[in-house]
Tab-separated table of C-alpha atoms in Angstrom:
chain	number	residue	atom	x	y	z
A	1	PRO	CA	32.074	3.074	8.167
A	2	ILE	CA	31.248	3.871	11.775
A	3	PRO	CA	34.367	4.117	13.982
A	4	PRO	CA	34.677	1.226	16.492
A	5	ASN	CA	34.485	3.555	19.501
A	6	ILE	CA	31.066	4.749	18.308
A	7	VAL	CA	29.894	1.214	17.478
A	8	SER	CA	30.576	0.004	21.010
A	9	LYS	CA	28.839	2.929	22.713
A	10	PRO	CA	25.405	2.040	24.197
A	11	LYS	CA	22.675	3.866	22.326
A	12	PHE	CA	19.035	3.953	21.259
A	13	ALA	CA	17.659	3.859	17.728
A	14	VAL	CA	15.000	5.788	15.837
A	15	ILE	CA	13.625	4.443	12.550
A	16	GLY	CA	11.747	6.837	10.299
A	17	GLY	CA	9.929	6.494	7.020
A	18	SER	CA	8.442	8.530	4.220
A	19	GLY	CA	7.127	11.192	6.581
A	20	VAL	CA	10.388	11.689	8.514
A	21	THR	CA	13.048	13.837	6.885
A	22	VAL	CA	15.257	14.628	9.873
A	23	ALA	CA	18.797	13.285	10.031
A	24	GLY	CA	22.153	14.126	11.538
A	25	VAL	CA	24.940	15.909	9.685
A	26	ASP	CA	27.445	13.068	9.287
A	27	ARG	CA	26.427	9.930	7.386
A	28	PHE	CA	27.827	6.459	8.003
A	29	SER	CA	27.427	2.958	6.633
A	30	PHE	CA	27.520	-0.442	8.301
A	31	GLN	CA	28.002	-3.829	6.661
A	32	THR	CA	25.868	-6.759	7.821
A	33	PRO	CA	25.606	-10.398	6.676
A	34	PHE	CA	22.358	-9.334	4.991
A	35	GLY	CA	23.776	-6.381	3.083
A	36	PRO	CA	24.869	-2.815	3.820
A	37	VAL	CA	22.945	-0.230	5.777
A	38	LEU	CA	23.581	3.265	4.425
A	39	ASN	CA	22.705	6.804	5.442
A	40	ILE	CA	23.117	6.091	9.153
A	41	SER	CA	23.268	9.273	11.193
A	42	PHE	CA	23.073	10.458	14.786
A	43	LEU	CA	20.448	12.857	16.068
A	44	ASP	CA	22.453	14.086	19.047
A	45	SER	CA	25.949	15.406	19.595
A	46	GLU	CA	26.810	12.583	22.026
A	47	GLN	CA	25.983	9.970	19.344
A	48	LYS	CA	23.594	8.116	21.630
A	49	VAL	CA	20.597	8.277	19.273
A	50	VAL	CA	21.167	6.577	15.922
A	51	PHE	CA	18.742	7.246	13.047
A	52	VAL	CA	17.904	5.417	9.830
A	53	ASN	CA	15.190	6.035	7.274
A	54	ARG	CA	13.890	2.581	6.330
A	55	HIS	CA	13.284	3.626	2.716
A	56	GLN	CA	16.648	5.321	2.179
A	57	CYS	CA	19.226	3.054	3.783
A	58	THR	CA	19.405	-0.369	2.114
A	59	HIS	CA	19.396	0.197	-1.662
A	60	MET	CA	21.933	1.906	-3.932
A	61	ASP	CA	21.607	3.560	-7.336
A	62	GLU	CA	23.956	3.186	-10.308
A	63	ASN	CA	26.360	5.660	-8.665
A	64	TRP	CA	26.475	3.641	-5.424
A	65	GLY	CA	24.473	6.260	-3.570
A	66	PRO	CA	21.446	5.482	-1.374
A	67	THR	CA	18.165	5.346	-3.250
A	68	TYR	CA	14.511	4.842	-2.331
A	69	ALA	CA	13.368	1.314	-1.558
A	70	PRO	CA	9.604	0.689	-1.786
A	71	PRO	CA	8.039	-1.143	1.164
A	72	HIS	CA	8.332	-4.643	-0.313
A	73	GLN	CA	12.052	-4.156	-1.038
A	74	VAL	CA	13.219	-2.659	2.264
A	75	ASN	CA	15.930	-4.885	3.718
A	76	PHE	CA	14.503	-5.215	7.212
A	77	HIS	CA	16.951	-7.967	8.189
A	78	ALA	CA	19.927	-5.687	7.511
A	79	ILE	CA	18.410	-2.702	9.333
A	80	ILE	CA	17.516	-4.495	12.559
A	81	TYR	CA	20.725	-6.560	12.570
A	82	ALA	CA	22.774	-3.372	12.141
A	83	LEU	CA	21.015	-1.585	15.001
A	84	LYS	CA	21.623	-4.546	17.292
A	85	ALA	CA	25.289	-4.689	16.212
A	86	LEU	CA	25.601	-0.961	16.853
A	87	ASN	CA	24.703	-1.666	20.484
A	88	ALA	CA	21.207	-0.172	20.344
A	89	ARG	CA	19.301	-1.094	23.485
A	90	ALA	CA	15.835	-0.373	22.099
A	91	ILE	CA	14.110	1.048	19.014
A	92	CYS	CA	11.510	3.760	18.511
A	93	ALA	CA	9.923	3.650	15.068
A	94	ILE	CA	7.687	6.171	13.345
A	95	GLY	CA	5.341	5.102	10.576
A	96	SER	CA	2.839	6.783	8.275
A	97	THR	CA	-0.371	4.782	8.178
A	98	GLY	CA	-3.929	4.734	6.953
A	99	THR	CA	-6.900	4.213	9.210
A	100	LEU	CA	-9.099	1.150	8.967
A	101	GLN	CA	-11.441	2.569	11.618
A	102	PRO	CA	-11.981	6.284	10.825
A	103	LEU	CA	-14.423	6.817	13.686
A	104	LYS	CA	-12.044	5.269	16.221
A	105	VAL	CA	-8.696	6.359	14.766
A	106	PRO	CA	-9.365	9.442	12.613
A	107	VAL	CA	-7.032	10.999	10.071
A	108	GLY	CA	-4.787	13.467	11.876
A	109	SER	CA	-4.378	11.341	14.987
A	110	ILE	CA	-1.190	9.865	16.453
A	111	VAL	CA	-1.335	6.405	18.026
A	112	MET	CA	1.004	3.896	19.653
A	113	PRO	CA	-0.173	0.404	18.625
A	114	ASP	CA	0.050	-2.343	21.215
A	115	ASP	CA	-0.106	-5.237	18.740
A	116	PHE	CA	0.228	-6.083	15.062
A	117	VAL	CA	-1.017	-8.524	12.449
A	118	PHE	CA	0.154	-9.496	8.971
A	119	ALA	CA	-2.510	-9.486	6.271
A	120	LEU	CA	-0.508	-12.228	4.528
A	121	PRO	CA	1.423	-14.067	7.252
A	122	GLU	CA	4.840	-15.300	6.196
A	123	PRO	CA	8.039	-16.253	8.032
A	124	VAL	CA	9.941	-13.128	9.069
A	125	THR	CA	12.947	-14.433	10.973
A	126	TYR	CA	16.698	-14.679	11.347
A	127	TRP	CA	16.339	-18.409	11.913
A	128	GLY	CA	18.500	-20.302	9.437
A	129	LYS	CA	20.648	-17.206	8.846
A	130	CYS	CA	22.035	-16.568	12.336
A	131	LYS	CA	22.712	-18.773	15.320
A	132	MET	CA	19.541	-18.592	17.412
A	133	GLY	CA	18.330	-19.871	20.744
A	134	LEU	CA	14.962	-21.463	21.349
A	135	PHE	CA	13.358	-19.448	24.141
A	136	ASP	CA	16.249	-17.212	25.161
A	137	PRO	CA	19.592	-16.534	23.459
A	138	ALA	CA	22.632	-18.088	25.091
A	139	GLU	CA	26.235	-16.931	24.698
A	140	GLY	CA	27.041	-16.616	20.990
A	141	GLU	CA	23.385	-16.676	19.915
A	142	HIS	CA	21.748	-13.630	18.334
A	143	GLY	CA	18.132	-14.105	19.394
A	144	ARG	CA	15.272	-16.525	19.999
A	145	ILE	CA	12.753	-18.242	17.765
A	146	HIS	CA	9.990	-19.404	20.130
A	147	PHE	CA	8.321	-16.256	21.421
A	148	ALA	CA	5.161	-14.201	21.026
A	149	PRO	CA	5.727	-10.502	20.287
A	150	ALA	CA	3.809	-7.656	21.925
A	151	THR	CA	2.692	-9.413	25.090
A	152	GLY	CA	2.156	-7.906	28.503
A	153	ASP	CA	4.647	-10.290	30.090
A	154	ASP	CA	7.520	-8.818	28.046
A	155	LYS	CA	8.627	-6.529	30.850
A	156	ASP	CA	11.438	-4.816	28.940
A	157	TRP	CA	9.095	-3.886	26.083
A	158	VAL	CA	6.215	-2.809	28.344
A	159	ASP	CA	8.493	-0.685	30.535
A	160	PHE	CA	10.170	0.970	27.538
A	161	ARG	CA	6.785	1.584	25.900
A	162	MET	CA	5.445	3.303	29.021
A	163	TRP	CA	8.618	5.383	29.310
A	164	VAL	CA	8.343	6.505	25.676
A	165	GLN	CA	4.704	7.476	26.233
A	166	SER	CA	5.651	9.608	29.216
A	167	GLN	CA	8.327	11.405	27.192
A	168	LEU	CA	6.033	12.075	24.227
A	169	ALA	CA	2.996	13.206	26.251
A	170	PRO	CA	4.063	16.897	26.336
A	171	VAL	CA	3.924	17.043	22.522
A	172	LEU	CA	0.124	16.851	22.774
A	173	SER	CA	-0.191	20.045	24.808
A	174	GLN	CA	2.359	21.808	22.610
A	175	HIS	CA	0.531	20.946	19.366
A	176	LYS	CA	-3.034	20.294	20.487
A	177	ASP	CA	-4.428	22.384	17.644
A	178	LYS	CA	-2.726	20.095	15.105
A	179	ILE	CA	-3.599	16.715	16.626
A	180	VAL	CA	-6.899	14.860	16.289
A	181	MET	CA	-7.620	12.582	19.229
A	182	ALA	CA	-8.442	8.924	18.681
A	183	LYS	CA	-11.260	7.299	20.597
A	184	GLY	CA	-10.035	6.335	24.060
A	185	GLN	CA	-7.160	8.805	24.076
A	186	THR	CA	-6.733	11.330	26.882
A	187	SER	CA	-3.889	13.634	27.798
A	188	GLU	CA	-2.865	11.060	30.401
A	189	VAL	CA	-2.387	8.153	27.964
A	190	TRP	CA	-1.702	9.829	24.578
A	191	PRO	CA	-0.395	8.586	22.178
A	192	CYS	CA	-1.530	5.229	23.589
A	193	VAL	CA	-5.167	4.264	23.228
A	194	ASP	CA	-7.323	3.663	26.348
A	195	SER	CA	-4.355	2.786	28.582
A	196	THR	CA	-0.572	2.827	28.750
A	197	SER	CA	-0.585	-0.785	29.971
A	198	VAL	CA	-0.724	-3.912	27.805
A	199	SER	CA	-3.297	-6.635	28.404
A	200	ASN	CA	-4.934	-9.464	26.470
A	201	ASP	CA	-7.412	-6.937	25.082
A	202	VAL	CA	-5.812	-5.315	22.030
A	203	ARG	CA	-6.420	-1.561	22.001
A	204	CYS	CA	-4.851	-0.602	18.690
A	205	ALA	CA	-3.550	-3.085	16.135
A	206	TYR	CA	-1.239	-2.274	13.228
A	207	LEU	CA	-2.010	-4.365	10.141
A	208	GLN	CA	0.757	-4.846	7.580
A	209	THR	CA	0.020	-5.422	3.897
A	210	PRO	CA	2.704	-6.423	1.356
A	211	GLY	CA	2.601	-3.256	-0.767
A	212	PRO	CA	3.749	-1.450	-2.730
A	213	ARG	CA	0.260	-0.803	-4.139
A	214	PHE	CA	-2.575	0.415	-1.963
A	215	GLU	CA	-5.326	-1.983	-1.019
A	216	THR	CA	-8.576	-2.630	-2.856
A	217	ARG	CA	-11.915	-1.763	-1.252
A	218	SER	CA	-12.685	-5.459	-0.808
A	219	GLU	CA	-9.329	-6.048	0.877
A	220	ILE	CA	-9.971	-3.168	3.245
A	221	LYS	CA	-13.399	-4.553	4.070
A	222	SER	CA	-11.705	-7.786	5.122
A	223	TYR	CA	-8.835	-6.089	6.961
A	224	ARG	CA	-11.203	-4.025	9.113
A	225	GLN	CA	-11.985	-7.212	11.018
A	226	MET	CA	-8.305	-7.586	11.860
A	227	GLY	CA	-6.794	-4.202	12.681
A	228	ASP	CA	-7.229	-0.500	13.313
A	229	ILE	CA	-4.519	1.042	11.128
A	230	VAL	CA	-2.718	-0.175	8.024
A	231	GLY	CA	0.866	0.127	6.815
A	232	MET	CA	3.436	-1.846	4.825
A	233	THR	CA	6.624	-2.046	6.898
A	234	CYS	CA	6.523	-1.870	10.677
A	235	ALA	CA	5.278	-5.359	11.567
A	236	SER	CA	8.367	-6.803	9.861
A	237	GLU	CA	10.641	-4.512	11.891
A	238	TRP	CA	8.729	-5.292	15.079
A	239	THR	CA	9.003	-9.050	14.523
A	240	LEU	CA	12.744	-9.043	13.840
A	241	ALA	CA	13.499	-6.641	16.690
A	242	SER	CA	11.537	-8.835	19.085
A	243	GLU	CA	13.402	-11.902	17.847
A	244	LEU	CA	16.683	-10.171	18.763
A	245	LYS	CA	15.200	-9.038	22.100
A	246	LEU	CA	15.243	-5.362	21.159
A	247	PRO	CA	12.222	-3.541	22.636
A	248	TYR	CA	10.417	-1.901	19.701
A	249	VAL	CA	7.931	0.931	20.228
A	250	LEU	CA	5.908	2.107	17.240
A	251	ILE	CA	4.374	5.578	16.889
A	252	CYS	CA	2.027	5.993	13.926
A	253	ALA	CA	0.802	9.158	12.235
A	254	ILE	CA	-2.566	8.602	10.572
A	255	ASP	CA	-2.433	10.562	7.326
A	256	ASN	CA	-5.156	8.937	5.226
A	257	SER	CA	-8.309	6.854	5.246
A	258	ALA	CA	-7.974	3.400	3.751
A	259	ASN	CA	-9.517	2.852	0.325
A	260	GLY	CA	-13.280	3.338	0.374
A	261	LEU	CA	-13.501	4.677	3.929
A	262	SER	CA	-13.073	8.437	3.554
A	263	THR	CA	-16.145	10.553	4.215
A	264	HIS	CA	-14.317	13.838	3.627
A	265	ALA	CA	-16.326	16.219	1.461
A	266	GLY	CA	-13.356	16.751	-0.831
A	267	GLY	CA	-12.461	13.077	-1.100
A	268	PRO	CA	-9.527	11.071	0.295
A	269	VAL	CA	-6.796	13.044	-1.487
A	270	GLN	CA	-8.066	16.357	-0.143
A	271	GLU	CA	-8.418	14.793	3.310
A	272	TYR	CA	-4.750	13.802	3.139
A	273	LEU	CA	-3.693	17.258	1.953
A	274	ASP	CA	-5.728	18.965	4.687
A	275	HIS	CA	-3.784	17.116	7.379
A	276	LYS	CA	-0.367	16.841	5.705
A	277	GLY	CA	1.114	20.051	7.119
A	278	ALA	CA	-0.069	19.429	10.671
A	279	ILE	CA	1.129	15.824	10.659
A	280	SER	CA	4.554	16.900	9.389
A	281	THR	CA	4.854	19.441	12.204
A	282	VAL	CA	3.775	16.934	14.850
A	283	THR	CA	6.067	14.205	13.491
A	284	SER	CA	9.044	16.563	13.686
A	285	ALA	CA	8.081	17.404	17.272
A	286	LEU	CA	7.898	13.693	18.128
A	287	VAL	CA	11.387	13.075	16.737
A	288	HIS	CA	12.727	16.087	18.633
A	289	ALA	CA	11.155	14.857	21.877
A	290	LEU	CA	12.487	11.336	21.326
A	291	THR	CA	15.983	12.626	20.589
A	292	HIS	CA	16.051	14.748	23.744
A	293	ALA	CA	14.700	11.947	25.929
A	294	LEU	CA	16.759	9.086	24.507
A	295	SER	CA	19.998	11.043	24.552
A	296	SER	CA	19.514	11.571	28.302
A	297	LYS	CA	18.350	8.058	29.137
A	298	GLU	CA	20.781	5.783	30.952
């Protein structure tokens, strides 16, 4: 368990996935009403940046050790609840995604979505499980139920998003030879698309599918009308974090073309392999930059 003096300390959180292997030395666990969160670590010596890998922190094997949870079995409620209880003020998440728009968001690019959509909308909420407020949580309430995520009038989210962009921008110049630029990206706005601000015009939308299988060609054809990149986890995290009023900023590494969209001469698998090393290097650099910036942020 995490010692109480560490629990109460204000901090920021980083959530990683399949493409993020970094972690601190010491491992902790935290019990929530929704189940345990395992493999919690800190990325800095001051224990101000807490890290969890969404696939390696909510399920246990027969020996009671952490084991891999596929996207549809990740316990998102436990993860986000734990980060809030650990006094995290905001969350930065990193996700591996496929592109639905290869000409706009090519494989090898890094983007910061400004909105999300569920391919199969379903209730993702703490409502009915925790005491919640309507539009704003009052004393003793964990979050709110009537809200729209990812809007420009959410000042805390917009401000944190712009701050994260400013802290990650130097990674582009440091690894320019390993990063493919998406349409609308410049050195001034990267990894955002077109602008660091948020308006009614969606610049880059993350679409979440249920998983764990990949999508059919016909599904992808339909999804292209809805989003720019596709993943299986981050919209659930984003929704629950927003419900608990935790600003959630998502950074996505595009490591494949969605089914039926690759034009790579060697096919989609070779396209993935060609970019795998560079994406791994850039992802590690992003985590390093986040750790340095968040550990210094007041």
